[in-house]
Amino acid sequence: MAESSNESFIIGQRVHSLNDPRRVGTVKYVGGVEGYSGTWIGVDWDQDGDGKHDGSLNGVFYFHGRSQSSASFVRSQNLSHGITLLQALELRYRTTSTKDEEDEMYVLSAKNKRVSIQLLGGDKIQDKLSRFDELTSASLPYLGVSSLGDSSDLGSILPNLKLLDLTGNLISDWKEIGALCEQLPSLTTLNLSCNSLSSDVISLPQLKNIRVLVLNNSGMSWTQVENLRRSLPGIEELHLMGNMISAITSTSSSDDEAFSSLRLLNLDDNCISEWSEVLKLSQLPCLEQLYLNKNKLLRIFHSVNGNDSTKKSGDPFPSLSCLLLGANNIGDLASIDALNVFPKLVDIRLSDNPITDPVRGGVPRFVLVARLTKVQVLNGSEVRAREKKESEIRYVRMVMSKVNNMSEEIELLHPRFNELKKFHGLEDERASAENTGPKNIASGLISITLKCVGPSMGEKPQLTEKLPGRITVGKLKMLCQNLFKLKSIKTRLFLQEGEGSPFPTALDDEKATLLEVGICDGSTVLVDEES
């Protein structure tokens, strides 16, 4: 690893601990410390807990640390200002294993003796990796790379390098990054995650060959992204996870060509709370995948206060097929219905939102499947034709059991109801249940399979019963206790969902009817015991 240097450190310089290249920080102070001799380097470490204080020591303020435990004072000999890219390549791909390291590669025999391991073909692999002119990808994470060094020969040394991973290094200067891309004409994928990049993105050359750029946890604001995009005419994937981005602040609204090739935008783990910010991206012509997991979104809608940003050039997100919205705060069905406006959206993630959690007032999977017109993948599980049909039928029957026959109310609360009812040729079960003729009563019954799954219930054969869809969950629970002779056990019922759902849905509302909770003809109810 890089050796320490007697060179002076400057404020703003990126450094790492001499013996731990993963302990990375920024120099915030150079000078004396009251009560201690000599010169000290004040470092604000990237990870909370890597330091001992907040930049103040013994009541004296020296610099602002990010947190109460991110800062510390270090002697210069215990810090490294980094190594060059070529030094990192030598370290990573041309360093042979020491005898001590090889001695540590062993397994224990049946007699508890060490048996050395020899890697088959290891010499050939090492030889191939050591020939830089044949490298197509290089992974150099957390090696302390701070500069290119003498970059004039970089292109001839690495003529075929297409992918370069520089995660967690000391790179901060965009000019250095621009020079790197210019020197490596084959480079198409660059990962600069966990580098604290400068806010100055001015005068960057055209990075015409870069197709994938990863800038996760790099402190990038959207303003910097706007400045950067002029230099990325061919960018297809842009990853911006964990940058605390809360607003899409466009600085080049007249630049219609910007991000014209972008197909994937990853904004996971940021701070976006308003859907109006997301809509500012809705006219990117080629955007197919948009990742918004772990943000703070509350709701989804088409336009902003009547000023519809999508009107000027047609449909919003015209090419979007995959939208990931997991772990947000979305809790209303109107937001789910709003997703139907995107013409090609088929892959949707909504897990870990209130709307998907029945305990927080959410709805089961079948309701989402029914309300989403074009969904083919939901929460990572394929929605097959059978599940789609069964979900839509269950949903229509649930609505018919809940909502009074008021067309305006149904249209407002359940926009797809009339369409689905007509498509599947469904009649209103309530009408048949209100008639007393034996034929009509029989037609109002639904066939349900009951299975005991509780660990203390013993092995009991499953039963199939025909029951009125209007009976309550509470009455079904009592019936199960009688049928399976479970009066001494507190039971809890679950509805076994379709093949696309990994977990059953708890039936905890004992006053709801079977139709209201989505139980229909052919459903399976699991009889478990309370934990």
mmCIF file with all atom_site columns, C-alpha atoms in Angstrom, residues 64 181 188 196 258 319 398 450 507:
data_model
loop_
_atom_site.group_PDB
_atom_site.id
_atom_site.type_symbol
_atom_site.label_atom_id
_atom_site.label_alt_id
_atom_site.label_comp_id
_atom_site.label_asym_id
_atom_site.label_entity_id
_atom_site.label_seq_id
_atom_site.pdbx_PDB_ins_code
_atom_site.Cartn_x
_atom_site.Cartn_y
_atom_site.Cartn_z
_atom_site.occupancy
_atom_site.B_iso_or_equiv
_atom_site.pdbx_formal_charge
_atom_site.auth_seq_id
_atom_site.auth_comp_id
_atom_site.auth_asym_id
_atom_site.auth_atom_id
_atom_site.pdbx_PDB_model_num
ATOM 1 C CA . HIS A 1 64  ? -16.273 21.764  11.539  1.00 0.00 ? 64  HIS A CA 1
ATOM 2 C CA . CYS A 1 181 ? -11.417 9.248   -20.233 1.00 0.00 ? 181 CYS A CA 1
ATOM 3 C CA . THR A 1 188 ? -17.258 2.872   -21.680 1.00 0.00 ? 188 THR A CA 1
ATOM 4 C CA . SER A 1 196 ? -15.784 12.978  -2.819  1.00 0.00 ? 196 SER A CA 1
ATOM 5 C CA . ALA A 1 258 ? -29.215 16.510  -23.077 1.00 0.00 ? 258 ALA A CA 1
ATOM 6 C CA . SER A 1 319 ? -40.328 4.810   -22.978 1.00 0.00 ? 319 SER A CA 1
ATOM 7 C CA . MET A 1 398 ? -64.719 -7.266  -3.611  1.00 0.00 ? 398 MET A CA 1
ATOM 8 C CA . LEU A 1 450 ? -59.546 -24.808 4.216   1.00 0.00 ? 450 LEU A CA 1
ATOM 9 C CA . LEU A 1 507 ? -57.475 -11.928 7.509   1.00 0.00 ? 507 LEU A CA 1
#
